[in-house]
Amino acid sequence: MRFSFPIRETLPSAESCSECQSLLRSALLGLPGVREVFLEGGAVHLEAAQNPGPRLSEAIQQVRAVHTHQTFQIEGLDCASCARAVEGAADRIPGVRLLELNPLAGRVELAYNPRQSALQAFQRSVERLGYTIRPASSGQRTPPAKPEVRSVALTGGLLALAWVISFTNPALAGWGYTAATLAGGWPLALRALRGIRAGHPFGIHTLVTAAALGAVLIGEAAEAAVVVLLFGVGELLEGWAAERARSGIRALAALTPKTALLLEEGRPREVPAEHLQRGDRVLILPGGRVPADGLVEEGYSALDESPITGESVPVSKGPGDPVYAGSINTESALTVWVERAGQETTLARVLHLVEEAQARKAPTERLVDRFSRYYTPLVMLGAVLVMLLPPLFGGGWQEWFYKGLALLLIGCPCALVISVPAAVSAGLAAGARRGLLVKGGAILETLGQLRTVAFDKTGTLTEGRPQMTDIIPLALPEDELLGRAAAVESGSNHPLGRAILRRAAEAGVRVPPSSGHKTLPGQGATALVEGEPHTVGSPRYAAELAALPPGLLAEVERLEAQGKTAVVVLREATPIGLLAFRDQPRLEAQEALRRLKALGVKSVMLTGDNPQTARAIAGELGLEARAGLLPQEKLHLITTLRKEGKVAMVGDGINDAPALAQADVGVAMGDGTEAALETADAALLTNRLTGVAELIQLSRATLGAIRANIALALGLKAAFLITTLTGATGLWMAILADTGATVLVTANALRLLGFSGKLE
């Protein structure tokens, strides 16, 4: 027998960790009676003699005993140099593997072996580097550190005092400059020493400390003091900019209210929102925020869902309509039945997925990282050569030593390394605010390079709620035909299946008992109805099962010529009737396609529907159509389109999973449904089809910011390299160029947080 369990409920880390998957497979195969284990479609599938449910937790504990995941928040981690020191600390500890590190968010995810005390060793290493580390789930936030502010203020005060004294007593002023250098340089020297001990000798703190110390030794204490002061001010500005970047996501987290009005025997009682459970009933007052995902039970109102789905106009809600945590009730009181609360809400899932996406490095970021690893040592080698070679050929020792110190400061790659992750993080946060979820920097980059967008028809270009227009029985009454078709489609998730069930319920027809339901992707569905095999399928599939009478074929042709979708109902291998449906195009479909055309992106419709219906929809919307496609034919067509350039596939995230996976980018439509969030590379949290064009615009804006940042970082480095070697600028200008560039690239990236989605 086969048994299946959702991976997220079994071992969540196994969704993306190959080591977890391997260990879980081995542990499950060790259970009595388990013959085969495989992971597919977000689930663990077992072939076993009996249900292993009671022993499942035993196998999971075996995995967690030797391999577990945990996410931490590291306070003070806000630059690329800091991140490398933490990476180095993880690399040297056996049993620890650093999975994801996001310096802008200050988050790190680890996989470690609990039996080796590896986690404690990593925490001690991070604390020795001068950072505070805590579990990210603890909900606490360490107050911002103040020593840096005091150090900068003291350095600035001593420097100003020494400058004033220099007009009357230059000798005493020299001691003042030295004191200012010590006040600002001592904390830097300590962090440099920690970095060296952690195996990270080429960090920015080491370079600045060496430059300041060298300047004092050659009698340039004033310049040394200016260097440490400017560096301190730059670090404060970097910290502020990083905090702004984090606030883009933190603002989303703050949308869920802390408390909720729980209804008990009709009376509201205030409780913590995180304590709500499925099945609870909550009261949402006008002006209040929804504390959990659920369904409206009583009342009518309009909800502002813009923070979650990006929908700018309040959405009308009534009994049976879904509501999302974080939405604002704008009119009347609502009673809501809780479906998902706490970390299971759509908003919580979006936050989790965005944080994961921010930690995944984009291709450009990986390229810049590799470049910077060689850049700093090479510049340091160049600085040493500048110090040593010219004096050997008659140059002034002090002059060239000074220039070498300036080169040390130019060698810091902070601005370059932070240029890409800052832009990607801001772009992902901006998208999440507009209901555009992108799973990582690589996907965000690819979206801007798209040449073609392929759309599924049903539920994507159309409303996805086809209405039954015709019932044509052949050998039995109309009611019986509808009832038997509804029996075959019982429990169906396909739009046509739901339309049949909806019509049967409205007509009040008897639906006979059925069993053995089976879905045939792109063809139809089968089941045993009162013990007899029945099929509801496309005319193409029905023709493979039975000889269709000429009269039936003529009816099919007539209906399809009207832009309708026809399906044939068969009992055994005999046609017993014909059903027809019509699905209306989305209101915003034409505008969405117009925006894509304006962006230079080609649109094409891929559908399993008949060519006549597809042509009718395509003609109305003005795009190319490929019809009558089976799932494998869609895959082949996407492969062909990819030869012409990058391709995105847009579908509902459920019935189009293979096609979404085959495309360069799979975009799932869906009103924030869990399936849409989990299936594709990107998801539109509302059914705004114009969101596809917005995704491309966001990507291009992000790529533009990345290119500008890299040009700015490298351009400033190159300019000051030349001016330093020619003697036009000195130490303080070199450090100003470095810290200034870091602040500028971060500020440029933060502009993306204001992304509006308007077509320029």
PDB file of C-alpha atoms in Angstrom, residues 399-666:
ATOM      1  CA  GLU A 399      55.818  59.910   0.102  1.00  0.00           C
ATOM      2  CA  TRP A 400      55.365  56.426  -1.366  1.00  0.00           C
ATOM      3  CA  PHE A 401      54.635  54.834   2.004  1.00  0.00           C
ATOM      4  CA  TYR A 402      51.801  57.370   2.385  1.00  0.00           C
ATOM      5  CA  LYS A 403      50.456  56.518  -1.085  1.00  0.00           C
ATOM      6  CA  GLY A 404      50.605  52.823  -0.231  1.00  0.00           C
ATOM      7  CA  LEU A 405      48.512  53.451   2.892  1.00  0.00           C
ATOM      8  CA  ALA A 406      45.903  55.226   0.763  1.00  0.00           C
ATOM      9  CA  LEU A 407      45.810  52.224  -1.560  1.00  0.00           C
ATOM     10  CA  LEU A 408      45.051  50.003   1.442  1.00  0.00           C
ATOM     11  CA  LEU A 409      41.882  51.999   2.029  1.00  0.00           C
ATOM     12  CA  ILE A 410      40.945  51.852  -1.649  1.00  0.00           C
ATOM     13  CA  GLY A 411      41.346  48.051  -1.460  1.00  0.00           C
ATOM     14  CA  CYS A 412      38.215  47.585   0.657  1.00  0.00           C
ATOM     15  CA  PRO A 413      35.456  46.091  -1.567  1.00  0.00           C
ATOM     16  CA  CYS A 414      32.517  46.919   0.748  1.00  0.00           C
ATOM     17  CA  ALA A 415      30.670  49.172  -1.707  1.00  0.00           C
ATOM     18  CA  LEU A 416      31.129  46.661  -4.522  1.00  0.00           C
ATOM     19  CA  VAL A 417      30.053  43.620  -2.509  1.00  0.00           C
ATOM     20  CA  ILE A 418      26.971  45.292  -1.016  1.00  0.00           C
ATOM     21  CA  SER A 419      25.876  46.828  -4.335  1.00  0.00           C
ATOM     22  CA  VAL A 420      23.996  43.728  -5.569  1.00  0.00           C
ATOM     23  CA  PRO A 421      22.392  42.287  -2.386  1.00  0.00           C
ATOM     24  CA  ALA A 422      21.175  45.754  -1.359  1.00  0.00           C
ATOM     25  CA  ALA A 423      19.341  46.189  -4.670  1.00  0.00           C
ATOM     26  CA  VAL A 424      17.987  42.619  -4.727  1.00  0.00           C
ATOM     27  CA  SER A 425      16.696  42.811  -1.131  1.00  0.00           C
ATOM     28  CA  ALA A 426      15.010  46.152  -1.779  1.00  0.00           C
ATOM     29  CA  GLY A 427      13.487  44.824  -5.015  1.00  0.00           C
ATOM     30  CA  LEU A 428      12.093  41.714  -3.317  1.00  0.00           C
ATOM     31  CA  ALA A 429      10.632  43.807  -0.483  1.00  0.00           C
ATOM     32  CA  ALA A 430       9.077  46.269  -2.951  1.00  0.00           C
ATOM     33  CA  GLY A 431       7.482  43.379  -4.831  1.00  0.00           C
ATOM     34  CA  ALA A 432       6.079  41.810  -1.660  1.00  0.00           C
ATOM     35  CA  ARG A 433       4.437  45.138  -0.781  1.00  0.00           C
ATOM     36  CA  ARG A 434       2.579  45.058  -4.106  1.00  0.00           C
ATOM     37  CA  GLY A 435       1.564  41.404  -3.891  1.00  0.00           C
ATOM     38  CA  LEU A 436       4.395  40.253  -6.188  1.00  0.00           C
ATOM     39  CA  LEU A 437       6.299  37.376  -4.619  1.00  0.00           C
ATOM     40  CA  VAL A 438       9.645  36.492  -6.236  1.00  0.00           C
ATOM     41  CA  LYS A 439      11.639  33.567  -4.872  1.00  0.00           C
ATOM     42  CA  GLY A 440      15.203  34.807  -5.035  1.00  0.00           C
ATOM     43  CA  GLY A 441      17.595  37.157  -6.768  1.00  0.00           C
ATOM     44  CA  ALA A 442      18.221  34.740  -9.648  1.00  0.00           C
ATOM     45  CA  ILE A 443      14.515  34.759 -10.552  1.00  0.00           C
ATOM     46  CA  LEU A 444      14.343  38.539 -10.137  1.00  0.00           C
ATOM     47  CA  GLU A 445      17.220  38.944 -12.606  1.00  0.00           C
ATOM     48  CA  THR A 446      15.699  36.509 -15.128  1.00  0.00           C
ATOM     49  CA  LEU A 447      12.328  38.301 -15.172  1.00  0.00           C
ATOM     50  CA  GLY A 448      13.939  41.372 -16.695  1.00  0.00           C
ATOM     51  CA  GLN A 449      15.395  39.283 -19.542  1.00  0.00           C
ATOM     52  CA  LEU A 450      12.112  37.668 -20.665  1.00  0.00           C
ATOM     53  CA  ARG A 451      11.376  37.571 -24.393  1.00  0.00           C
ATOM     54  CA  THR A 452       8.108  35.606 -24.243  1.00  0.00           C
ATOM     55  CA  VAL A 453       5.308  35.114 -21.706  1.00  0.00           C
ATOM     56  CA  ALA A 454       3.141  32.019 -22.228  1.00  0.00           C
ATOM     57  CA  PHE A 455      -0.306  32.098 -20.600  1.00  0.00           C
ATOM     58  CA  ASP A 456      -2.611  29.250 -19.733  1.00  0.00           C
ATOM     59  CA  LYS A 457      -6.164  30.108 -20.807  1.00  0.00           C
ATOM     60  CA  THR A 458      -8.572  28.861 -18.166  1.00  0.00           C
ATOM     61  CA  GLY A 459      -8.296  30.773 -14.905  1.00  0.00           C
ATOM     62  CA  THR A 460      -5.427  32.906 -16.169  1.00  0.00           C
ATOM     63  CA  LEU A 461      -6.520  34.869 -19.247  1.00  0.00           C
ATOM     64  CA  THR A 462     -10.146  34.035 -18.443  1.00  0.00           C
ATOM     65  CA  GLU A 463     -12.101  34.382 -15.198  1.00  0.00           C
ATOM     66  CA  GLY A 464     -11.691  30.693 -14.418  1.00  0.00           C
ATOM     67  CA  ARG A 465     -15.390  30.313 -13.615  1.00  0.00           C
ATOM     68  CA  PRO A 466     -16.851  28.768 -16.796  1.00  0.00           C
ATOM     69  CA  GLN A 467     -20.633  28.658 -16.925  1.00  0.00           C
ATOM     70  CA  MET A 468     -22.495  25.694 -18.391  1.00  0.00           C
ATOM     71  CA  THR A 469     -24.414  26.926 -21.438  1.00  0.00           C
ATOM     72  CA  ASP A 470     -25.724  23.734 -23.087  1.00  0.00           C
ATOM     73  CA  ILE A 471     -26.842  20.257 -21.961  1.00  0.00           C
ATOM     74  CA  ILE A 472     -27.484  17.924 -24.911  1.00  0.00           C
ATOM     75  CA  PRO A 473     -28.567  14.388 -23.839  1.00  0.00           C
ATOM     76  CA  LEU A 474     -28.426  11.509 -26.334  1.00  0.00           C
ATOM     77  CA  ALA A 475     -29.908   8.473 -24.649  1.00  0.00           C
ATOM     78  CA  LEU A 476     -31.264   9.589 -21.256  1.00  0.00           C
ATOM     79  CA  PRO A 477     -33.061  12.531 -19.605  1.00  0.00           C
ATOM     80  CA  GLU A 478     -31.215  15.832 -19.153  1.00  0.00           C
ATOM     81  CA  ASP A 479     -31.313  15.586 -15.323  1.00  0.00           C
ATOM     82  CA  GLU A 480     -29.793  12.112 -15.345  1.00  0.00           C
ATOM     83  CA  LEU A 481     -27.017  13.172 -17.753  1.00  0.00           C
ATOM     84  CA  LEU A 482     -26.119  16.111 -15.504  1.00  0.00           C
ATOM     85  CA  GLY A 483     -26.230  13.918 -12.377  1.00  0.00           C
ATOM     86  CA  ARG A 484     -23.936  11.268 -13.861  1.00  0.00           C
ATOM     87  CA  ALA A 485     -21.457  13.917 -15.072  1.00  0.00           C
ATOM     88  CA  ALA A 486     -21.482  15.452 -11.568  1.00  0.00           C
ATOM     89  CA  ALA A 487     -20.805  12.013 -10.059  1.00  0.00           C
ATOM     90  CA  VAL A 488     -17.696  11.616 -12.241  1.00  0.00           C
ATOM     91  CA  GLU A 489     -16.463  15.104 -11.280  1.00  0.00           C
ATOM     92  CA  SER A 490     -17.203  14.657  -7.560  1.00  0.00           C
ATOM     93  CA  GLY A 491     -14.433  16.420  -5.618  1.00  0.00           C
ATOM     94  CA  SER A 492     -12.876  17.778  -8.821  1.00  0.00           C
ATOM     95  CA  ASN A 493     -10.612  20.826  -8.690  1.00  0.00           C
ATOM     96  CA  HIS A 494     -10.765  21.473 -12.446  1.00  0.00           C
ATOM     97  CA  PRO A 495     -12.728  24.596 -13.487  1.00  0.00           C
ATOM     98  CA  LEU A 496     -15.013  22.599 -15.815  1.00  0.00           C
ATOM     99  CA  GLY A 497     -15.557  19.976 -13.121  1.00  0.00           C
ATOM    100  CA  ARG A 498     -16.517  22.674 -10.626  1.00  0.00           C
ATOM    101  CA  ALA A 499     -18.898  24.192 -13.207  1.00  0.00           C
ATOM    102  CA  ILE A 500     -20.660  20.813 -13.606  1.00  0.00           C
ATOM    103  CA  LEU A 501     -20.980  20.407  -9.829  1.00  0.00           C
ATOM    104  CA  ARG A 502     -22.234  23.987  -9.455  1.00  0.00           C
ATOM    105  CA  ARG A 503     -24.926  23.490 -12.144  1.00  0.00           C
ATOM    106  CA  ALA A 504     -26.005  20.154 -10.627  1.00  0.00           C
ATOM    107  CA  ALA A 505     -26.372  21.770  -7.191  1.00  0.00           C
ATOM    108  CA  GLU A 506     -28.366  24.693  -8.628  1.00  0.00           C
ATOM    109  CA  ALA A 507     -30.686  22.306 -10.523  1.00  0.00           C
ATOM    110  CA  GLY A 508     -31.095  20.041  -7.489  1.00  0.00           C
ATOM    111  CA  VAL A 509     -30.545  16.878  -9.536  1.00  0.00           C
ATOM    112  CA  ARG A 510     -29.782  13.517  -7.947  1.00  0.00           C
ATOM    113  CA  VAL A 511     -26.049  12.693  -8.035  1.00  0.00           C
ATOM    114  CA  PRO A 512     -25.644   8.895  -7.969  1.00  0.00           C
ATOM    115  CA  PRO A 513     -22.922   7.240  -5.836  1.00  0.00           C
ATOM    116  CA  SER A 514     -19.488   6.967  -7.455  1.00  0.00           C
ATOM    117  CA  SER A 515     -16.023   5.585  -6.735  1.00  0.00           C
ATOM    118  CA  GLY A 516     -12.594   5.075  -8.307  1.00  0.00           C
ATOM    119  CA  HIS A 517     -12.207   8.667  -9.462  1.00  0.00           C
ATOM    120  CA  LYS A 518      -9.260   9.335 -11.738  1.00  0.00           C
ATOM    121  CA  THR A 519      -8.111  12.541 -13.423  1.00  0.00           C
ATOM    122  CA  LEU A 520      -6.525  12.371 -16.875  1.00  0.00           C
ATOM    123  CA  PRO A 521      -4.577  15.640 -17.356  1.00  0.00           C
ATOM    124  CA  GLY A 522      -5.558  17.384 -20.582  1.00  0.00           C
ATOM    125  CA  GLN A 523      -8.128  14.693 -21.405  1.00  0.00           C
ATOM    126  CA  GLY A 524     -10.846  14.427 -18.759  1.00  0.00           C
ATOM    127  CA  ALA A 525     -11.925  12.355 -15.764  1.00  0.00           C
ATOM    128  CA  THR A 526     -13.250   8.839 -15.168  1.00  0.00           C
ATOM    129  CA  ALA A 527     -15.144   7.101 -12.335  1.00  0.00           C
ATOM    130  CA  LEU A 528     -17.418   4.175 -11.582  1.00  0.00           C
ATOM    131  CA  VAL A 529     -20.991   5.504 -11.336  1.00  0.00           C
ATOM    132  CA  GLU A 530     -23.362   2.958  -9.804  1.00  0.00           C
ATOM    133  CA  GLY A 531     -20.787   0.330 -10.743  1.00  0.00           C
ATOM    134  CA  GLU A 532     -20.518   1.349 -14.412  1.00  0.00           C
ATOM    135  CA  PRO A 533     -17.432   3.110 -15.878  1.00  0.00           C
ATOM    136  CA  HIS A 534     -18.188   6.682 -16.954  1.00  0.00           C
ATOM    137  CA  THR A 535     -15.978   9.285 -18.620  1.00  0.00           C
ATOM    138  CA  VAL A 536     -16.264  13.053 -18.956  1.00  0.00           C
ATOM    139  CA  GLY A 537     -13.682  14.102 -21.531  1.00  0.00           C
ATOM    140  CA  SER A 538     -12.692  16.272 -24.433  1.00  0.00           C
ATOM    141  CA  PRO A 539     -14.087  15.348 -27.876  1.00  0.00           C
ATOM    142  CA  ARG A 540     -10.550  14.414 -28.904  1.00  0.00           C
ATOM    143  CA  TYR A 541     -10.192  11.946 -26.020  1.00  0.00           C
ATOM    144  CA  ALA A 542     -13.763  10.650 -26.429  1.00  0.00           C
ATOM    145  CA  ALA A 543     -13.002   9.841 -30.076  1.00  0.00           C
ATOM    146  CA  GLU A 544     -10.182   7.571 -28.882  1.00  0.00           C
ATOM    147  CA  LEU A 545     -12.622   5.631 -26.668  1.00  0.00           C
ATOM    148  CA  ALA A 546     -15.639   5.359 -28.955  1.00  0.00           C
ATOM    149  CA  ALA A 547     -16.939   6.052 -32.448  1.00  0.00           C
ATOM    150  CA  LEU A 548     -18.751   9.390 -32.141  1.00  0.00           C
ATOM    151  CA  PRO A 549     -21.956   9.700 -34.219  1.00  0.00           C
ATOM    152  CA  PRO A 550     -21.914  12.300 -37.034  1.00  0.00           C
ATOM    153  CA  GLY A 551     -24.725  14.237 -35.342  1.00  0.00           C
ATOM    154  CA  LEU A 552     -22.668  14.567 -32.141  1.00  0.00           C
ATOM    155  CA  LEU A 553     -19.600  15.701 -34.068  1.00  0.00           C
ATOM    156  CA  ALA A 554     -21.711  18.329 -35.847  1.00  0.00           C
ATOM    157  CA  GLU A 555     -22.975  19.618 -32.481  1.00  0.00           C
ATOM    158  CA  VAL A 556     -19.400  19.793 -31.164  1.00  0.00           C
ATOM    159  CA  GLU A 557     -18.323  21.777 -34.223  1.00  0.00           C
ATOM    160  CA  ARG A 558     -21.297  24.155 -33.866  1.00  0.00           C
ATOM    161  CA  LEU A 559     -20.619  24.821 -30.168  1.00  0.00           C
ATOM    162  CA  GLU A 560     -16.895  25.341 -30.673  1.00  0.00           C
ATOM    163  CA  ALA A 561     -17.555  27.765 -33.523  1.00  0.00           C
ATOM    164  CA  GLN A 562     -19.450  29.864 -30.946  1.00  0.00           C
ATOM    165  CA  GLY A 563     -16.322  29.993 -28.754  1.00  0.00           C
ATOM    166  CA  LYS A 564     -17.633  27.403 -26.305  1.00  0.00           C
ATOM    167  CA  THR A 565     -15.820  24.433 -24.780  1.00  0.00           C
ATOM    168  CA  ALA A 566     -17.545  21.087 -25.375  1.00  0.00           C
ATOM    169  CA  VAL A 567     -17.106  17.859 -23.376  1.00  0.00           C
ATOM    170  CA  VAL A 568     -18.535  14.419 -24.099  1.00  0.00           C
ATOM    171  CA  VAL A 569     -20.062  12.168 -21.424  1.00  0.00           C
ATOM    172  CA  LEU A 570     -19.643   8.408 -22.023  1.00  0.00           C
ATOM    173  CA  ARG A 571     -21.022   5.330 -20.251  1.00  0.00           C
ATOM    174  CA  GLU A 572     -18.834   2.333 -20.944  1.00  0.00           C
ATOM    175  CA  ALA A 573     -17.753   3.213 -24.514  1.00  0.00           C
ATOM    176  CA  THR A 574     -21.057   4.797 -25.531  1.00  0.00           C
ATOM    177  CA  PRO A 575     -21.633   8.565 -25.751  1.00  0.00           C
ATOM    178  CA  ILE A 576     -24.662   9.563 -23.653  1.00  0.00           C
ATOM    179  CA  GLY A 577     -24.522  13.334 -23.965  1.00  0.00           C
ATOM    180  CA  LEU A 578     -22.726  16.569 -24.583  1.00  0.00           C
ATOM    181  CA  LEU A 579     -22.067  19.545 -22.269  1.00  0.00           C
ATOM    182  CA  ALA A 580     -20.848  23.008 -23.308  1.00  0.00           C
ATOM    183  CA  PHE A 581     -19.282  25.874 -21.317  1.00  0.00           C
ATOM    184  CA  ARG A 582     -18.182  29.464 -21.813  1.00  0.00           C
ATOM    185  CA  ASP A 583     -15.515  31.288 -19.827  1.00  0.00           C
ATOM    186  CA  GLN A 584     -15.248  35.088 -20.064  1.00  0.00           C
ATOM    187  CA  PRO A 585     -11.854  36.827 -20.525  1.00  0.00           C
ATOM    188  CA  ARG A 586     -10.618  38.765 -17.502  1.00  0.00           C
ATOM    189  CA  LEU A 587     -11.475  42.448 -17.532  1.00  0.00           C
ATOM    190  CA  GLU A 588      -7.805  43.445 -17.179  1.00  0.00           C
ATOM    191  CA  ALA A 589      -6.439  40.870 -19.665  1.00  0.00           C
ATOM    192  CA  GLN A 590      -6.206  43.300 -22.602  1.00  0.00           C
ATOM    193  CA  GLU A 591      -4.470  45.925 -20.453  1.00  0.00           C
ATOM    194  CA  ALA A 592      -2.006  43.298 -19.169  1.00  0.00           C
ATOM    195  CA  LEU A 593      -1.133  42.211 -22.716  1.00  0.00           C
ATOM    196  CA  ARG A 594      -0.814  45.847 -23.846  1.00  0.00           C
ATOM    197  CA  ARG A 595       1.706  46.497 -21.054  1.00  0.00           C
ATOM    198  CA  LEU A 596       3.742  43.451 -22.015  1.00  0.00           C
ATOM    199  CA  LYS A 597       3.811  44.576 -25.644  1.00  0.00           C
ATOM    200  CA  ALA A 598       4.981  48.034 -24.538  1.00  0.00           C
ATOM    201  CA  LEU A 599       7.820  46.324 -22.660  1.00  0.00           C
ATOM    202  CA  GLY A 600       8.837  44.459 -25.822  1.00  0.00           C
ATOM    203  CA  VAL A 601       7.667  41.063 -24.550  1.00  0.00           C
ATOM    204  CA  LYS A 602       5.751  38.654 -26.805  1.00  0.00           C
ATOM    205  CA  SER A 603       2.582  36.968 -25.433  1.00  0.00           C
ATOM    206  CA  VAL A 604       1.228  33.560 -26.439  1.00  0.00           C
ATOM    207  CA  MET A 605      -1.691  31.486 -25.126  1.00  0.00           C
ATOM    208  CA  LEU A 606      -1.218  27.751 -24.531  1.00  0.00           C
ATOM    209  CA  THR A 607      -4.360  25.727 -23.932  1.00  0.00           C
ATOM    210  CA  GLY A 608      -5.693  22.224 -24.097  1.00  0.00           C
ATOM    211  CA  ASP A 609      -9.020  23.644 -25.282  1.00  0.00           C
ATOM    212  CA  ASN A 610     -10.248  23.246 -28.845  1.00  0.00           C
ATOM    213  CA  PRO A 611      -8.777  25.518 -31.568  1.00  0.00           C
ATOM    214  CA  GLN A 612     -12.074  27.305 -32.338  1.00  0.00           C
ATOM    215  CA  THR A 613     -12.625  28.363 -28.707  1.00  0.00           C
ATOM    216  CA  ALA A 614      -8.971  29.326 -28.358  1.00  0.00           C
ATOM    217  CA  ARG A 615      -9.120  31.434 -31.542  1.00  0.00           C
ATOM    218  CA  ALA A 616     -12.227  33.232 -30.275  1.00  0.00           C
ATOM    219  CA  ILE A 617     -10.544  34.181 -26.970  1.00  0.00           C
ATOM    220  CA  ALA A 618      -7.214  35.006 -28.642  1.00  0.00           C
ATOM    221  CA  GLY A 619      -8.927  37.179 -31.251  1.00  0.00           C
ATOM    222  CA  GLU A 620     -10.765  39.107 -28.551  1.00  0.00           C
ATOM    223  CA  LEU A 621      -7.555  39.693 -26.574  1.00  0.00           C
ATOM    224  CA  GLY A 622      -5.177  40.108 -29.504  1.00  0.00           C
ATOM    225  CA  LEU A 623      -2.499  37.466 -28.992  1.00  0.00           C
ATOM    226  CA  GLU A 624      -1.174  34.294 -30.604  1.00  0.00           C
ATOM    227  CA  ALA A 625      -2.808  30.996 -29.554  1.00  0.00           C
ATOM    228  CA  ARG A 626      -1.657  27.362 -29.534  1.00  0.00           C
ATOM    229  CA  ALA A 627      -4.637  25.088 -28.824  1.00  0.00           C
ATOM    230  CA  GLY A 628      -5.505  21.437 -28.316  1.00  0.00           C
ATOM    231  CA  LEU A 629      -2.301  20.849 -26.364  1.00  0.00           C
ATOM    232  CA  LEU A 630      -1.779  17.911 -24.037  1.00  0.00           C
ATOM    233  CA  PRO A 631       0.456  18.578 -20.980  1.00  0.00           C
ATOM    234  CA  GLN A 632       3.501  17.001 -22.659  1.00  0.00           C
ATOM    235  CA  GLU A 633       2.874  19.085 -25.791  1.00  0.00           C
ATOM    236  CA  LYS A 634       2.881  22.252 -23.670  1.00  0.00           C
ATOM    237  CA  LEU A 635       6.277  21.214 -22.309  1.00  0.00           C
ATOM    238  CA  HIS A 636       7.634  20.661 -25.815  1.00  0.00           C
ATOM    239  CA  LEU A 637       6.326  24.036 -26.987  1.00  0.00           C
ATOM    240  CA  ILE A 638       7.906  25.862 -24.032  1.00  0.00           C
ATOM    241  CA  THR A 639      11.220  24.133 -24.805  1.00  0.00           C
ATOM    242  CA  THR A 640      10.928  25.389 -28.394  1.00  0.00           C
ATOM    243  CA  LEU A 641      10.134  28.948 -27.266  1.00  0.00           C
ATOM    244  CA  ARG A 642      13.162  28.933 -24.941  1.00  0.00           C
ATOM    245  CA  LYS A 643      15.436  28.634 -27.980  1.00  0.00           C
ATOM    246  CA  GLU A 644      14.371  32.186 -28.899  1.00  0.00           C
ATOM    247  CA  GLY A 645      15.063  33.640 -25.433  1.00  0.00           C
ATOM    248  CA  LYS A 646      13.896  33.555 -21.820  1.00  0.00           C
ATOM    249  CA  VAL A 647      10.310  32.326 -21.334  1.00  0.00           C
ATOM    250  CA  ALA A 648       7.848  32.713 -18.459  1.00  0.00           C
ATOM    251  CA  MET A 649       4.804  30.477 -18.021  1.00  0.00           C
ATOM    252  CA  VAL A 650       1.799  31.952 -16.203  1.00  0.00           C
ATOM    253  CA  GLY A 651      -0.777  29.543 -14.781  1.00  0.00           C
ATOM    254  CA  ASP A 652      -2.876  28.758 -11.734  1.00  0.00           C
ATOM    255  CA  GLY A 653      -0.037  27.008  -9.889  1.00  0.00           C
ATOM    256  CA  ILE A 654      -2.000  23.769  -9.576  1.00  0.00           C
ATOM    257  CA  ASN A 655      -2.902  22.270 -12.963  1.00  0.00           C
ATOM    258  CA  ASP A 656       0.114  23.773 -14.744  1.00  0.00           C
ATOM    259  CA  ALA A 657       2.914  22.576 -12.457  1.00  0.00           C
ATOM    260  CA  PRO A 658       4.937  20.760 -15.195  1.00  0.00           C
ATOM    261  CA  ALA A 659       4.765  23.736 -17.576  1.00  0.00           C
ATOM    262  CA  LEU A 660       5.633  26.180 -14.784  1.00  0.00           C
ATOM    263  CA  ALA A 661       8.682  24.079 -13.938  1.00  0.00           C
ATOM    264  CA  GLN A 662       9.791  23.808 -17.581  1.00  0.00           C
ATOM    265  CA  ALA A 663       9.836  27.578 -18.197  1.00  0.00           C
ATOM    266  CA  ASP A 664      12.727  29.842 -17.193  1.00  0.00           C
ATOM    267  CA  VAL A 665      10.298  31.462 -14.744  1.00  0.00           C
ATOM    268  CA  GLY A 666       7.019  29.943 -13.572  1.00  0.00           C
TER     269      GLY A 666
END
